[in-house]
Short mmCIF file of C-alpha atoms in Angstrom, two decimals:
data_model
loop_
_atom_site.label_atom_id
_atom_site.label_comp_id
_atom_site.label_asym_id
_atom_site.label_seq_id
_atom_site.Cartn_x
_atom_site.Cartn_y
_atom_site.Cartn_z
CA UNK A 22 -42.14 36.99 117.83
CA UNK A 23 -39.92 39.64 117.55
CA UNK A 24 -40.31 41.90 121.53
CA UNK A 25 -39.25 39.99 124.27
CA UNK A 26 -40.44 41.83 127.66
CA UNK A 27 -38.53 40.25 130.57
CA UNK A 28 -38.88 40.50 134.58
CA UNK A 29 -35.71 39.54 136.77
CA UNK A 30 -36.60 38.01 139.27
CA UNK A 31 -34.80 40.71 141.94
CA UNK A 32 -35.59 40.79 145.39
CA UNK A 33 -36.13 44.84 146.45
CA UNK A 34 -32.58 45.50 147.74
CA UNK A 35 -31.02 43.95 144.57
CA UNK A 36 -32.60 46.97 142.38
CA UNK A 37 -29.05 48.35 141.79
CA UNK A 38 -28.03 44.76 139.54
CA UNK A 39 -30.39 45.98 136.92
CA UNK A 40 -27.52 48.23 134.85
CA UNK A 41 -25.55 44.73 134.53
CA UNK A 42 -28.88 42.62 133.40
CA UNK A 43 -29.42 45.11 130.71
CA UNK A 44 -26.30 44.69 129.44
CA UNK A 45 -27.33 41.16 129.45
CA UNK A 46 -29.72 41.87 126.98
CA UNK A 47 -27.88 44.59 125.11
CA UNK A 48 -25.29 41.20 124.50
CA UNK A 49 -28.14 40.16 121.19
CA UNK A 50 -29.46 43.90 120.84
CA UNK A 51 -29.09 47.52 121.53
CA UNK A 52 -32.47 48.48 121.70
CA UNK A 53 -33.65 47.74 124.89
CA UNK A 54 -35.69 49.57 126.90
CA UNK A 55 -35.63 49.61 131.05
CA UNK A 56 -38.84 49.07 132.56
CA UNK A 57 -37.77 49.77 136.44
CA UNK A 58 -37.33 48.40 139.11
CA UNK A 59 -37.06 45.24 137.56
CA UNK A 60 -37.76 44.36 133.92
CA UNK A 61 -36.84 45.50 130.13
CA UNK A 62 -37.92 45.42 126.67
CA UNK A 63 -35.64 43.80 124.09
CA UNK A 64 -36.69 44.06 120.46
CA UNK A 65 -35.04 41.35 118.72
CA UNK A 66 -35.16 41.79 114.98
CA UNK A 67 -31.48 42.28 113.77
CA UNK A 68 -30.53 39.90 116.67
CA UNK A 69 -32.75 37.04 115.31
CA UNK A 70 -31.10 37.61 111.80
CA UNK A 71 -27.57 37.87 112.90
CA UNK A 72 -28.17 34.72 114.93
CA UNK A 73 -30.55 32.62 113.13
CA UNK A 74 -32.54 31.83 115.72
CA UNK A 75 -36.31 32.79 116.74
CA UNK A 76 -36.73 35.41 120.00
CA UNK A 77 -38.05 32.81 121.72
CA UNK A 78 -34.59 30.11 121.23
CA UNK A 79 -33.01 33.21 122.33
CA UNK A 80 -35.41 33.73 125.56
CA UNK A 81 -34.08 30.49 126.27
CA UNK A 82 -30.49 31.71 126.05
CA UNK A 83 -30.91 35.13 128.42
CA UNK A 84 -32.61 33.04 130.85
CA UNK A 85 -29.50 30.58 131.15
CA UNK A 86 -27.27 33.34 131.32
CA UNK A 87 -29.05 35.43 133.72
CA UNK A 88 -28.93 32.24 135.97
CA UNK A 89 -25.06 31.73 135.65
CA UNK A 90 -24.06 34.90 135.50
CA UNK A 91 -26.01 36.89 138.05
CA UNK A 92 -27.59 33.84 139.40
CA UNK A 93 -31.16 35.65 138.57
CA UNK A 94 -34.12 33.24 137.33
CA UNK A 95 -36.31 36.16 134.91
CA UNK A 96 -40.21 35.39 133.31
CA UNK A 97 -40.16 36.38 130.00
CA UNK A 98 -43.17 37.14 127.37
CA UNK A 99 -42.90 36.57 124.00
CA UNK A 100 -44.77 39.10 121.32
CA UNK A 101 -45.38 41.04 117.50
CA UNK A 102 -44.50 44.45 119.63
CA UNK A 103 -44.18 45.63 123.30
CA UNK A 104 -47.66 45.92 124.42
CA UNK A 105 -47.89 42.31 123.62
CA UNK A 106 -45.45 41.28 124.90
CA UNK A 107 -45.86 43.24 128.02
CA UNK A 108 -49.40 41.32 128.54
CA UNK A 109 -47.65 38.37 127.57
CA UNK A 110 -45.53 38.70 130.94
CA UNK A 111 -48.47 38.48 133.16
CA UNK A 112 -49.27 34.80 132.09
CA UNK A 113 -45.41 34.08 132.17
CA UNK A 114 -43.86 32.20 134.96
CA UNK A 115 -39.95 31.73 135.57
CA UNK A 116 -38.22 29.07 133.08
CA UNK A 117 -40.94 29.21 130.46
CA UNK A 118 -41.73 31.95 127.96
CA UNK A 119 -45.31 32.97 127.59
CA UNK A 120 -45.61 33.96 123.75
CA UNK A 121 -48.34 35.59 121.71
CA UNK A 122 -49.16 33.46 118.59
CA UNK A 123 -48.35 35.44 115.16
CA UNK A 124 -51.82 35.75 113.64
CA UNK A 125 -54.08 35.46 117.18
CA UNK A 126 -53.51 38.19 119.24
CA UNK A 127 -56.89 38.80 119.48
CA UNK A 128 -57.81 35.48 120.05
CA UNK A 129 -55.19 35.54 122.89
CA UNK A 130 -56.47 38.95 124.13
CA UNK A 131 -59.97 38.60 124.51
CA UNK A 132 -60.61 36.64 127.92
CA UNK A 133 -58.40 38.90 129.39
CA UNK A 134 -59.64 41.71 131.58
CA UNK A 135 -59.09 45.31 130.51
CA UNK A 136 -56.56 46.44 132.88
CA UNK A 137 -54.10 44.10 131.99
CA UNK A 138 -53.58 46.52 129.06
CA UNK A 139 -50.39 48.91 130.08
CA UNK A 140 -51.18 52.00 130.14
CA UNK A 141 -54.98 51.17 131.29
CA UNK A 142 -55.56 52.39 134.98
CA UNK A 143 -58.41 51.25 137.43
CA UNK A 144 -60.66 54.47 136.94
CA UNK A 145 -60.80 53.62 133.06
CA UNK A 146 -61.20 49.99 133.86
CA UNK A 147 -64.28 50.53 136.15
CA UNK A 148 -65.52 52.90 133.52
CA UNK A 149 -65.71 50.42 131.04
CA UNK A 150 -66.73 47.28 133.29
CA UNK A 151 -70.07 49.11 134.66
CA UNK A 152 -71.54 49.25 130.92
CA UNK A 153 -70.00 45.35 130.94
CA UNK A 154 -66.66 46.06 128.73
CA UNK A 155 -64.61 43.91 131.48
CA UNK A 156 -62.73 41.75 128.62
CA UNK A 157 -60.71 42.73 125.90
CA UNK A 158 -62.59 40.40 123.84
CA UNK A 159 -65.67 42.62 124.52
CA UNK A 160 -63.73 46.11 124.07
CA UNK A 161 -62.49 44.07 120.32
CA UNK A 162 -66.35 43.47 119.40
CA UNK A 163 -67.61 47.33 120.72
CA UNK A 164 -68.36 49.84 118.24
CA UNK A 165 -65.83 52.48 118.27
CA UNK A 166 -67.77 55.56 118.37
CA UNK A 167 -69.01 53.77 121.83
CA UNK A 168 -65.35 53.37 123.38
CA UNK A 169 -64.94 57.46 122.13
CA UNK A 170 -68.50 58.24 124.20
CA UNK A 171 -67.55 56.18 127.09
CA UNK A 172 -63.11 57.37 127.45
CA UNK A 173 -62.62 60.03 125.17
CA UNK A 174 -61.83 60.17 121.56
CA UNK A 175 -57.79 59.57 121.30
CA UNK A 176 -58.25 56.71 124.17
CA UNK A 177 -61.21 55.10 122.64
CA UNK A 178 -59.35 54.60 119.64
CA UNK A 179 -56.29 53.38 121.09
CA UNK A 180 -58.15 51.01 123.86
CA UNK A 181 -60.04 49.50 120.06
CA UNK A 182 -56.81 48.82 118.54
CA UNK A 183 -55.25 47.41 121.51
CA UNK A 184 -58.03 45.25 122.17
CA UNK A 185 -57.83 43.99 118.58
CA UNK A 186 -54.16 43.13 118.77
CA UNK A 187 -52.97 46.14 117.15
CA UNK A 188 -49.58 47.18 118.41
CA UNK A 189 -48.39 50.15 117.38
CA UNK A 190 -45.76 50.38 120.29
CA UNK A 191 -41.42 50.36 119.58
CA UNK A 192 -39.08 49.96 122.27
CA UNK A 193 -37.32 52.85 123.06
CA UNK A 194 -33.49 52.68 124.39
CA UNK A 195 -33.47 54.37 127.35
CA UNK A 196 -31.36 55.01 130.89
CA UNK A 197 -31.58 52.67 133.73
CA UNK A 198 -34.91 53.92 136.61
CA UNK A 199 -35.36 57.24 137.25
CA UNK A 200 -36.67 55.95 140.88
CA UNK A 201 -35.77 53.70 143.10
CA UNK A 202 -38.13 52.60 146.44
CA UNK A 203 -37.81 50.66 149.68
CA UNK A 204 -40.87 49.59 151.63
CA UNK A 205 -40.74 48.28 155.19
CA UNK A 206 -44.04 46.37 155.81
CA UNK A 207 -45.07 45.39 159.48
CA UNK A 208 -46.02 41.72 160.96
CA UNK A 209 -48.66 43.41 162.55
CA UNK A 210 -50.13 46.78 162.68
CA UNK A 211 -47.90 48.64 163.97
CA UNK A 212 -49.04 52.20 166.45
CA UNK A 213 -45.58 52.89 167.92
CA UNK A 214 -43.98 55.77 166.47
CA UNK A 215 -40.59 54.98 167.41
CA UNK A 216 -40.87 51.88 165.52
CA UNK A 217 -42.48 53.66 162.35
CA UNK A 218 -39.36 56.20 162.65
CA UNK A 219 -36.87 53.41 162.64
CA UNK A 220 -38.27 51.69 159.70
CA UNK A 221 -37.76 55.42 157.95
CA UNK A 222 -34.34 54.82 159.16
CA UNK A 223 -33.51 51.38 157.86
CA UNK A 224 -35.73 52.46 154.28
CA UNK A 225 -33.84 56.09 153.82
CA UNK A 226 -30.01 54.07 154.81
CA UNK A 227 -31.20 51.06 151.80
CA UNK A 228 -32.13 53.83 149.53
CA UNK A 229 -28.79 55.85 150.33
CA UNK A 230 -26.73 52.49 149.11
CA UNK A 231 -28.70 51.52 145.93
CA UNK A 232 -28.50 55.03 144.95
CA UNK A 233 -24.57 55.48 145.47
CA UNK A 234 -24.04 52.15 144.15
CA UNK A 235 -25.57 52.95 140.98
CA UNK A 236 -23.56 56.44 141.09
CA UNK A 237 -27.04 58.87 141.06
CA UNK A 238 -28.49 61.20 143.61
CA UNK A 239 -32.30 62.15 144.04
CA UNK A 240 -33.88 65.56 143.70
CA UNK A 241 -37.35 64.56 145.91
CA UNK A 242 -38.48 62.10 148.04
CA UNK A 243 -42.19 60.56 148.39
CA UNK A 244 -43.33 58.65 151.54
CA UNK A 245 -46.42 56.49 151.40
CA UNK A 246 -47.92 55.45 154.44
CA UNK A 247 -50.51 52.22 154.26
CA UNK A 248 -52.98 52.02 157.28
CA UNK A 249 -54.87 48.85 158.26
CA UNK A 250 -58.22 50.03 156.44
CA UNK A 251 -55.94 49.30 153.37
CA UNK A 252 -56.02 53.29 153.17
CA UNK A 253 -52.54 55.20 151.93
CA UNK A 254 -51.76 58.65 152.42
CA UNK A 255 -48.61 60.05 150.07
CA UNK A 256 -46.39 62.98 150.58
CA UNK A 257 -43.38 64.72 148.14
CA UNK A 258 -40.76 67.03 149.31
CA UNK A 259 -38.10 68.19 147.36
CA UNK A 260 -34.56 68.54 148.58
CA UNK A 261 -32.54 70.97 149.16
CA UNK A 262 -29.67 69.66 147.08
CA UNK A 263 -30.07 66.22 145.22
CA UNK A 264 -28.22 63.82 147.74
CA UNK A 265 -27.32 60.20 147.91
CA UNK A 266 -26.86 60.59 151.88
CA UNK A 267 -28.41 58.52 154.21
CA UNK A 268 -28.77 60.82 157.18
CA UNK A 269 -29.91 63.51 154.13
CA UNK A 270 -32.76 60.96 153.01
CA UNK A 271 -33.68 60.06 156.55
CA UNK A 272 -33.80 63.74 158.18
CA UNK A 273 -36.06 64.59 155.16
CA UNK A 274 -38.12 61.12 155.53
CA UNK A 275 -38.91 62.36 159.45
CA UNK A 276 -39.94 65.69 158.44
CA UNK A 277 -42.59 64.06 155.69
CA UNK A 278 -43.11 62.04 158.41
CA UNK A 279 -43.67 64.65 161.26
CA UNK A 280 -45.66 66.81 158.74
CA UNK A 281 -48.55 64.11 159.08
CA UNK A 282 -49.20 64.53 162.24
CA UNK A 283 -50.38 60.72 163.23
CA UNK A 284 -51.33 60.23 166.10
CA UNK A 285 -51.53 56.08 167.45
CA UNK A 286 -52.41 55.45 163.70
CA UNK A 287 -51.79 51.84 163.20
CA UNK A 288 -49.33 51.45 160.22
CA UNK A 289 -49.55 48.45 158.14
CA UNK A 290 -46.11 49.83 156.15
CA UNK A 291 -43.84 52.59 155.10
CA UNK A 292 -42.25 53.12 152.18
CA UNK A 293 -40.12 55.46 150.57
CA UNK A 294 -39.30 56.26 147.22
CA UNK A 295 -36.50 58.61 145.79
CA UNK A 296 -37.05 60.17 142.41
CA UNK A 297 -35.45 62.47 140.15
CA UNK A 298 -32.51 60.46 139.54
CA UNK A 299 -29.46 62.26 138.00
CA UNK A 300 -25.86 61.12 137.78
CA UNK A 301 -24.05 61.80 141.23
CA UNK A 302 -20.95 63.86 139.13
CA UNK A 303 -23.50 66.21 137.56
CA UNK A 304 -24.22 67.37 141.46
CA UNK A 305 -23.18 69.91 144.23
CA UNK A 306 -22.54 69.71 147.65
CA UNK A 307 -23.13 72.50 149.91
CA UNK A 308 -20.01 72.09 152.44
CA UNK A 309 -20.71 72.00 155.79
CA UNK A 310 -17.96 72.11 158.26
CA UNK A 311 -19.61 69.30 160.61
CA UNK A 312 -17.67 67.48 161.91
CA UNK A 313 -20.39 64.85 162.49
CA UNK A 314 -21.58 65.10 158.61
CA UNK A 315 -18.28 64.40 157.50
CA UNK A 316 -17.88 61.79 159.84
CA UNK A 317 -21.45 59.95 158.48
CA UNK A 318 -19.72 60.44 154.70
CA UNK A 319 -17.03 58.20 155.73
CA UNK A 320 -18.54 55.66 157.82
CA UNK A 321 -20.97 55.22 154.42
CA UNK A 322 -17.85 55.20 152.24
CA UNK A 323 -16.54 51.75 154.59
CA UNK A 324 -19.89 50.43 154.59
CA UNK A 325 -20.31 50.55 150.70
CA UNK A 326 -16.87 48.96 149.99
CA UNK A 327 -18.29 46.48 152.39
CA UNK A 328 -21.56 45.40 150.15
CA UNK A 329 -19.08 45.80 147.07
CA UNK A 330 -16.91 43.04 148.46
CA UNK A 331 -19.02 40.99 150.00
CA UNK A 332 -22.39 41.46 149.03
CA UNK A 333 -25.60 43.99 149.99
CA UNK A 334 -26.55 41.94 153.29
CA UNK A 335 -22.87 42.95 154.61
CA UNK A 336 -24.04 46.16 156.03
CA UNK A 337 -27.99 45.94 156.86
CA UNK A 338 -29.69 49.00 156.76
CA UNK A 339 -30.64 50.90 159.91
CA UNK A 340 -27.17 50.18 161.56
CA UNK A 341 -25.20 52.59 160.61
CA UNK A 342 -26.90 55.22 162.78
CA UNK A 343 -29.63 55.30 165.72
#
């Protein structure tokens, strides 16, 4: 077991500790690969050598020090290569590894359903489950030229191999999320559009921090709305200037907002999500001259010297402006 995939256990707000759980990992190995918000690949090879240990013992060890360190409980799955291991981290729970035997990954695949497969979204999942393909164990035992008819050529052949515990997958070192999100859910549906604009508020002033703390700015923003049918409706607008500014985020959140035109919708939750993440010295700033801007730069300097001192509940988001 050579791939360790491993979820942090980080509540939403915590996304910007991720960078320091990494390098965590990057402690027994330098190829690891972020898997945002929240998890990583670690392939373990050299690390298992130079320590003489199995990836699991060492499972053992990141999970300890995740706890003392950053005081972060993680689930971690155990695997030949990263798809495994990845599937392996669905049946994991925190303080036990969940690891695919050497020698039966079908056997450990096959009562599975499809779409636990990365890479494997719902439209190819109910493809394959309305000729009854709903297992992995059934995909394993299809004739290929079958999978090929049914998903296409490339993906039949890759959905067969999966589904027979062939993992031709390598974890790739990479940079730390290229997104980060914020969703504000309701405790009831919620019609009042004062309330859905300062939930945009608080989400867009959360986003602002993580994204400053973490030293990037955002090129677009998307805003998801979720109605009580359990129906979404998504919008993208890209910025006039990548910015890590609150009042930026939440002046362009409104107008995504606005642009929808709902009217006594009842909102089960918001959420936004900035993308397009580069590294906040790489950007420009149009200057302004407003007084007022100027003055919202500095009040979000105090407040993130604040959650560096004494922690990301110091300053709540959505109080910083009305």
């Amino acid at each position: 077991m050579t791939i360790l995939c491993v979820r942090f256990q980080l509540p939403p707000m915590y996304e910007a500790s991720l960078p320091g759980l990494l390098g965590l990992l990057e402690e027994f190995t330098p190829v690891v690969e972020a898997l945002p918000p929240d998890a990583a690949l670690a392939d373990l090879r050299g690390a298992e050598r130079y320590f003489g240990r199995s990836a699991v013992e060492l499972a053992s060890v990141i999970r300890v020090r995740a706890l003392a360190h950053h005081g972060v409980d993680c689930a971690i799955g155990a695997g030949p290569g990263p798809m495994l291991a990845r599937v392996a981290l669905r049946s994991a729970r925190p303080g036990v590894t969940c690891v695919v035997p050497e020698g039966g990954e079908r056997e450990f695949l096959a009562g599975r359903p499809v779409a636990v497969l990365p890479g494997v979204g719902a439209a190819t999942a109910r493809t394959l489950g309305e000729y009854g393909l709903d297992t992995l164990g059934r995909v394993a035992a299809a004739p290929l030229s079958t999978l090929q008819r049914l998903v296409g050529a490339r993906t039949g052949r890759e959905l067969h191999e999966k589904a027979n515990g062939v993992d031709r997958g390598r974890v790739v070192p990479n940079a730390v999320s290229r997104s980060l999100a914020a969703e504000r859910p309701f405790d009831r549906d919620e019609l009042d559009p004062d309330r859905h604009r300062r939930a945009l508020l608080s989400a867009a002033e959360e986003i602002g921090a993580r994204l400053r703390a973490v030293e990037k700015v955002c090129r677009t923003l998307t805003l998801t709305v979720r109605y009580a049918d359990r129906s979404s409706t998504t919008r993208t607008r890209t910025l006039a200037e990548p910015t890590a500014h609150s009042a930026a985020l939440a002046k362009a959140a409104y107008g995504l907002y606005d642009a929808l035109g709902l009217q006594r919708a009842r909102v089960r939750a918001l959420a936004l999500r900035a993308e397009g993440l580069t590294p906040a010295e790489q950007a420009s700033h149009q200057l302004t001259f407003d007084p007022a801007d100027e003055k919202a730069r500095r009040i979000e300097e105090v407040a993130d010297r604040a959650r560096a001192k004494f922690g990301p509940r110091a300053v709540m988001p959505g109080t910083l402006a009305a």
